[in-house]
Tab-separated table of C-alpha atoms in Angstrom:
chain	number	residue	atom	x	y	z
A	1	UNK	CA	68.441	33.003	104.271
A	2	UNK	CA	64.979	32.636	102.308
A	3	UNK	CA	63.499	30.300	99.890
A	4	UNK	CA	60.545	30.438	97.101
A	5	UNK	CA	57.930	28.183	96.700
A	6	UNK	CA	56.705	27.176	93.044
A	7	UNK	CA	54.874	24.339	91.524
A	8	UNK	CA	55.040	22.246	88.389
A	9	UNK	CA	51.800	22.717	86.584
A	10	UNK	CA	51.755	18.663	85.916
A	11	UNK	CA	48.674	18.089	88.433
A	12	UNK	CA	46.921	20.141	85.939
A	13	UNK	CA	48.674	19.342	82.921
A	14	UNK	CA	50.458	15.890	82.605
A	15	UNK	CA	53.001	16.015	79.644
A	16	UNK	CA	53.177	12.188	79.710
A	17	UNK	CA	49.530	11.357	80.455
A	18	UNK	CA	47.504	14.295	78.974
A	19	UNK	CA	44.041	12.173	78.774
A	20	UNK	CA	44.176	12.134	82.296
A	21	UNK	CA	44.485	15.864	82.687
A	22	UNK	CA	42.341	16.531	79.809
A	23	UNK	CA	39.582	18.561	81.500
A	24	UNK	CA	42.122	21.055	82.999
A	25	UNK	CA	43.972	23.803	81.074
A	26	UNK	CA	47.306	25.338	81.478
A	27	UNK	CA	45.808	28.751	82.115
A	28	UNK	CA	43.725	27.242	85.012
A	29	UNK	CA	46.861	25.715	86.625
A	30	UNK	CA	49.009	28.898	86.646
A	31	UNK	CA	45.567	31.194	88.005
A	32	UNK	CA	45.118	28.396	90.700
A	33	UNK	CA	48.698	28.285	91.644
A	34	UNK	CA	48.893	32.206	91.966
A	35	UNK	CA	45.824	32.158	93.922
A	36	UNK	CA	47.186	29.258	96.432
A	37	UNK	CA	50.407	31.848	96.624
A	38	UNK	CA	52.897	30.038	94.660
A	39	UNK	CA	55.288	32.592	93.277
A	40	UNK	CA	57.035	30.533	90.681
A	41	UNK	CA	55.861	27.704	87.973
A	42	UNK	CA	58.296	25.485	86.129
A	43	UNK	CA	57.861	25.611	82.432
A	44	UNK	CA	54.884	23.218	80.821
A	45	UNK	CA	54.989	21.441	77.297
A	46	UNK	CA	51.496	23.508	76.969
A	47	UNK	CA	53.151	26.688	77.167
A	48	UNK	CA	53.948	28.881	74.645
A	49	UNK	CA	57.526	27.370	73.061
A	50	UNK	CA	58.761	30.868	71.835
A	51	UNK	CA	60.832	33.027	74.329
A	52	UNK	CA	58.944	36.276	73.752
A	53	UNK	CA	55.119	34.657	73.726
A	54	UNK	CA	56.536	32.509	77.268
A	55	UNK	CA	57.483	35.781	78.607
A	56	UNK	CA	54.131	37.606	77.700
A	57	UNK	CA	52.366	34.208	78.753
A	58	UNK	CA	54.108	34.109	82.431
A	59	UNK	CA	53.872	37.744	82.799
A	60	UNK	CA	49.914	38.088	82.253
A	61	UNK	CA	49.597	35.252	85.193
A	62	UNK	CA	51.829	37.122	87.397
A	63	UNK	CA	54.037	34.296	87.816
A	64	UNK	CA	58.045	33.444	87.676
A	65	UNK	CA	59.453	30.512	85.686
A	66	UNK	CA	61.078	28.541	88.238
A	67	UNK	CA	63.116	25.937	86.189
A	68	UNK	CA	61.625	23.459	83.788
A	69	UNK	CA	62.494	20.035	82.583
A	70	UNK	CA	65.032	19.320	80.193
A	71	UNK	CA	65.340	16.267	78.179
A	72	UNK	CA	68.863	15.095	77.889
A	73	UNK	CA	70.586	12.607	75.357
A	74	UNK	CA	74.207	12.607	76.658
A	75	UNK	CA	74.685	9.175	76.441
A	76	UNK	CA	74.304	8.890	72.914
A	77	UNK	CA	75.012	12.432	71.603
A	78	UNK	CA	78.559	13.929	71.877
A	79	UNK	CA	79.259	17.319	73.175
A	80	UNK	CA	78.809	19.711	70.255
A	81	UNK	CA	75.456	17.894	69.715
A	82	UNK	CA	74.094	18.003	72.953
A	83	UNK	CA	74.853	21.407	73.229
A	84	UNK	CA	73.384	22.078	70.016
A	85	UNK	CA	69.999	20.190	70.873
A	86	UNK	CA	69.371	22.212	74.393
A	87	UNK	CA	70.853	25.844	73.190
A	88	UNK	CA	67.314	26.625	72.673
A	89	UNK	CA	66.029	26.109	75.980
A	90	UNK	CA	69.089	27.438	77.772
A	91	UNK	CA	69.099	30.851	75.786
A	92	UNK	CA	65.312	31.109	76.534
A	93	UNK	CA	65.720	30.024	80.249
A	94	UNK	CA	68.581	32.750	80.625
A	95	UNK	CA	66.485	35.363	78.945
A	96	UNK	CA	63.592	34.681	81.657
A	97	UNK	CA	65.872	34.379	84.608
A	98	UNK	CA	65.215	30.702	85.449
A	99	UNK	CA	67.084	29.542	88.470
A	100	UNK	CA	68.193	26.344	86.398
A	101	UNK	CA	67.211	23.792	83.817
A	102	UNK	CA	66.265	20.436	85.059
A	103	UNK	CA	68.147	18.194	83.467
A	104	UNK	CA	67.691	14.100	83.245
A	105	UNK	CA	68.886	11.431	80.780
A	106	UNK	CA	66.114	10.352	78.192
A	107	UNK	CA	68.027	8.446	75.719
A	108	UNK	CA	66.723	4.911	77.229
A	109	UNK	CA	64.504	5.879	80.042
A	110	UNK	CA	61.698	3.837	80.429
A	111	UNK	CA	59.305	6.501	82.693
A	112	UNK	CA	57.043	7.091	79.676
A	113	UNK	CA	56.631	3.580	78.729
A	114	UNK	CA	53.231	2.427	79.992
A	115	UNK	CA	54.042	-1.139	79.103
A	116	UNK	CA	57.297	-1.296	80.559
A	117	UNK	CA	57.932	-2.121	84.486
A	118	UNK	CA	59.927	0.513	85.876
A	119	UNK	CA	61.940	-2.271	87.963
A	120	UNK	CA	63.040	-2.896	83.858
A	121	UNK	CA	65.197	0.541	84.106
A	122	UNK	CA	68.144	0.643	82.358
A	123	UNK	CA	71.241	0.323	84.717
A	124	UNK	CA	74.850	1.148	84.397
A	125	UNK	CA	77.823	-0.080	86.441
A	126	UNK	CA	79.922	2.663	88.674
A	127	UNK	CA	82.491	2.978	86.191
A	128	UNK	CA	79.817	3.575	83.445
A	129	UNK	CA	78.317	6.327	85.515
A	130	UNK	CA	81.494	7.720	86.311
A	131	UNK	CA	82.104	8.115	82.520
A	132	UNK	CA	78.862	9.377	81.839
A	133	UNK	CA	79.480	12.156	84.762
A	134	UNK	CA	82.594	12.949	82.791
A	135	UNK	CA	80.818	13.943	79.836
A	136	UNK	CA	77.496	15.352	81.255
A	137	UNK	CA	80.097	17.638	83.455
A	138	UNK	CA	81.269	19.353	80.028
A	139	UNK	CA	77.686	20.323	78.844
A	140	UNK	CA	77.192	21.475	82.378
A	141	UNK	CA	79.995	23.929	82.041
A	142	UNK	CA	78.833	25.052	79.044
A	143	UNK	CA	75.710	25.654	80.396
A	144	UNK	CA	77.025	27.653	83.526
A	145	UNK	CA	79.365	29.502	81.100
A	146	UNK	CA	76.425	30.817	79.074
A	147	UNK	CA	74.458	31.851	82.731
A	148	UNK	CA	72.306	28.900	82.905
A	149	UNK	CA	73.073	26.279	86.031
A	150	UNK	CA	72.321	22.834	85.424
A	151	UNK	CA	70.192	20.566	88.002
A	152	UNK	CA	70.540	17.013	87.605
A	153	UNK	CA	67.136	15.373	88.261
A	154	UNK	CA	67.390	11.617	89.288
A	155	UNK	CA	64.531	9.907	88.128
A	156	UNK	CA	62.326	6.919	88.458
A	157	UNK	CA	62.738	4.870	85.169
A	158	UNK	CA	66.393	6.429	84.203
A	159	UNK	CA	70.072	5.657	84.684
A	160	UNK	CA	70.222	7.962	87.776
A	161	UNK	CA	67.462	6.621	90.117
A	162	UNK	CA	68.635	5.169	93.306
A	163	UNK	CA	70.870	6.554	96.055
A	164	UNK	CA	73.941	4.738	94.581
A	165	UNK	CA	73.456	6.097	91.050
A	166	UNK	CA	73.057	9.805	92.689
A	167	UNK	CA	76.488	9.145	94.936
A	168	UNK	CA	78.423	8.123	91.662
A	169	UNK	CA	77.041	10.526	89.396
A	170	UNK	CA	78.033	13.204	91.964
A	171	UNK	CA	81.105	11.693	92.955
A	172	UNK	CA	82.595	11.548	89.602
A	173	UNK	CA	81.279	14.925	88.075
A	174	UNK	CA	82.526	18.556	88.580
A	175	UNK	CA	81.244	21.315	90.519
A	176	UNK	CA	79.502	22.489	87.243
A	177	UNK	CA	76.916	19.741	87.498
A	178	UNK	CA	74.262	20.599	90.469
A	179	UNK	CA	71.623	18.528	92.203
A	180	UNK	CA	67.920	18.543	91.213
A	181	UNK	CA	67.081	16.703	94.773
A	182	UNK	CA	63.833	15.329	94.819
A	183	UNK	CA	62.376	13.680	97.841
A	184	UNK	CA	59.462	11.326	96.635
A	185	UNK	CA	61.842	9.912	93.389
A	186	UNK	CA	64.861	9.233	96.123
A	187	UNK	CA	62.330	7.192	98.476
A	188	UNK	CA	60.607	5.685	95.423
A	189	UNK	CA	64.030	4.355	94.445
A	190	UNK	CA	64.831	3.057	97.868
A	191	UNK	CA	67.463	5.699	98.572
A	192	UNK	CA	67.654	7.668	102.269
A	193	UNK	CA	66.225	10.762	101.724
A	194	UNK	CA	67.693	12.719	104.554
A	195	UNK	CA	71.742	10.958	104.139
A	196	UNK	CA	71.551	11.972	100.837
A	197	UNK	CA	70.217	15.599	101.186
A	198	UNK	CA	73.059	15.873	103.868
A	199	UNK	CA	75.689	14.359	101.788
A	200	UNK	CA	75.312	16.559	98.711
A	201	UNK	CA	73.508	19.870	100.374
A	202	UNK	CA	76.444	21.723	98.733
A	203	UNK	CA	75.724	20.485	95.575
A	204	UNK	CA	71.848	21.170	95.668
A	205	UNK	CA	70.499	24.031	93.470
A	206	UNK	CA	66.855	23.122	92.949
A	207	UNK	CA	64.272	21.051	95.549
A	208	UNK	CA	61.723	18.992	94.433
A	209	UNK	CA	59.379	18.426	97.899
A	210	UNK	CA	57.451	15.466	96.866
A	211	UNK	CA	55.786	12.831	98.699
A	212	UNK	CA	54.874	9.345	98.025
A	213	UNK	CA	52.642	6.713	99.138
A	214	UNK	CA	54.462	3.598	100.416
A	215	UNK	CA	51.533	1.284	99.824
A	216	UNK	CA	51.288	1.806	95.975
A	217	UNK	CA	55.109	2.211	95.606
A	218	UNK	CA	55.380	-1.128	97.064
A	219	UNK	CA	52.668	-3.006	94.866
A	220	UNK	CA	54.308	-0.904	91.573
A	221	UNK	CA	57.640	-2.993	92.740
A	222	UNK	CA	56.164	-6.089	93.946
A	223	UNK	CA	53.702	-6.508	90.477
A	224	UNK	CA	56.197	-5.107	87.958
A	225	UNK	CA	54.045	-2.175	87.093
A	226	UNK	CA	55.176	1.014	84.800
A	227	UNK	CA	56.248	4.326	86.275
A	228	UNK	CA	53.054	5.935	84.627
A	229	UNK	CA	50.707	3.307	86.197
A	230	UNK	CA	52.129	4.113	89.392
A	231	UNK	CA	51.514	7.684	88.774
A	232	UNK	CA	48.181	6.847	87.742
A	233	UNK	CA	47.766	4.642	90.859
A	234	UNK	CA	48.575	7.590	92.993
A	235	UNK	CA	52.149	6.644	93.832
A	236	UNK	CA	52.931	10.603	94.254
A	237	UNK	CA	51.292	13.446	96.273
A	238	UNK	CA	52.072	16.585	97.578
A	239	UNK	CA	53.849	17.382	101.008
A	240	UNK	CA	52.068	16.279	104.106
A	241	UNK	CA	49.954	13.723	102.298
A	242	UNK	CA	52.486	10.870	102.475
A	243	UNK	CA	55.444	9.524	104.408
A	244	UNK	CA	57.782	11.680	103.982
A	245	UNK	CA	59.073	14.061	106.974
A	246	UNK	CA	59.155	17.540	105.505
A	247	UNK	CA	60.096	18.933	108.673
A	248	UNK	CA	63.386	17.110	108.709
A	249	UNK	CA	64.271	18.005	105.183
A	250	UNK	CA	63.536	21.730	105.626
A	251	UNK	CA	65.578	21.770	108.836
A	252	UNK	CA	68.559	20.246	107.150
A	253	UNK	CA	67.961	22.860	104.211
A	254	UNK	CA	68.148	25.942	106.759
A	255	UNK	CA	70.982	24.378	108.415
A	256	UNK	CA	72.775	24.187	104.931
A	257	UNK	CA	71.722	27.762	104.505
A	258	UNK	CA	69.808	26.686	101.472
A	259	UNK	CA	68.589	29.596	99.256
A	260	UNK	CA	66.185	29.109	96.042
A	261	UNK	CA	63.336	27.101	95.130
A	262	UNK	CA	61.173	24.828	96.640
A	263	UNK	CA	58.825	23.335	93.845
A	264	UNK	CA	56.018	21.063	94.443
A	265	UNK	CA	55.771	18.604	91.709
A	266	UNK	CA	53.189	15.977	92.370
A	267	UNK	CA	51.197	14.057	89.174
A	268	UNK	CA	48.230	12.215	90.170
A	269	UNK	CA	44.805	11.536	88.442
A	270	UNK	CA	42.704	14.815	89.265
A	271	UNK	CA	39.618	12.578	89.588
A	272	UNK	CA	41.160	11.199	92.759
A	273	UNK	CA	43.075	14.364	93.950
A	274	UNK	CA	41.494	17.716	92.452
A	275	UNK	CA	44.575	19.831	91.696
A	276	UNK	CA	43.811	22.578	93.488
A	277	UNK	CA	42.962	21.186	96.691
A	278	UNK	CA	45.850	19.192	96.681
A	279	UNK	CA	48.424	21.730	95.677
A	280	UNK	CA	46.869	24.274	98.466
A	281	UNK	CA	47.643	21.488	100.811
A	282	UNK	CA	51.166	20.961	99.891
A	283	UNK	CA	51.421	24.853	100.049
A	284	UNK	CA	50.045	24.954	103.585
A	285	UNK	CA	52.526	22.132	104.662
A	286	UNK	CA	55.579	23.640	103.006
A	287	UNK	CA	54.498	27.217	104.935
A	288	UNK	CA	54.339	25.009	108.052
A	289	UNK	CA	57.779	23.270	107.899
A	290	UNK	CA	59.832	26.060	106.995
A	291	UNK	CA	58.317	28.236	109.822
A	292	UNK	CA	59.467	26.294	112.136
A	293	UNK	CA	62.681	25.689	110.320
A	294	UNK	CA	63.194	29.432	110.180
A	295	UNK	CA	63.557	29.383	106.205
A	296	UNK	CA	61.689	32.723	105.355
A	297	UNK	CA	59.825	32.664	102.309
A	298	UNK	CA	60.377	35.627	99.815
């Protein structure tokens, strides 16, 4: 039983808030991530988009592709339309031996709207999520049949944000749909990190280790601020710098024989949280908790 440790380049190159990270390059992100010890990186929008170019780019940095965001539109697209929309990324990720695509519904999300409070996110009833789960299960099976697992990312500002949302989606979907378990988004959404992890351990294919600063999250909720303003204010941080007990999370992953990627994804203002320093802090914390949990690192 072993895990690999990867990172999203979002601390150096924020796709949603490019001005926030304008003084950093993707090349710096990959170089520093590798220097710290990360062996994988999730795809960023400022990487080459063509398959051969991306392959060469990652190989030159001596780092693997360990997943990447996939903007889904299954609420509005039919099966054929959605498969066509994501086919290039699926084929590319198969070619580059990615462990999964990290899929989230973006057709009506408010996560990228800086003037829209995250509290105003779209919400579906349990029956509506169950219907959505049937649609997304078909797409997930199509991906799996092509050799690419789909890991669904519950995300702030989207239709799948709370613990109930996650439970309803997983309950109603087929086992073709895996879960990208994100500690920070789940807690920000008011969920119980450990209860959700234990309930859906057999469906978890990808893990994001993301911490939060509760006082900032509380202010965002109380004062109706947007998701992007939450990011700028510092709602998220790396493992070991917030309030989440990653030792308990790692112990639970070990108990369920999780073998896959643990990915740090912590977008912050680099003027307040230098990417190298914080990414190293997160990496060192993961090494410590994995060692105590008897999770060997590959």
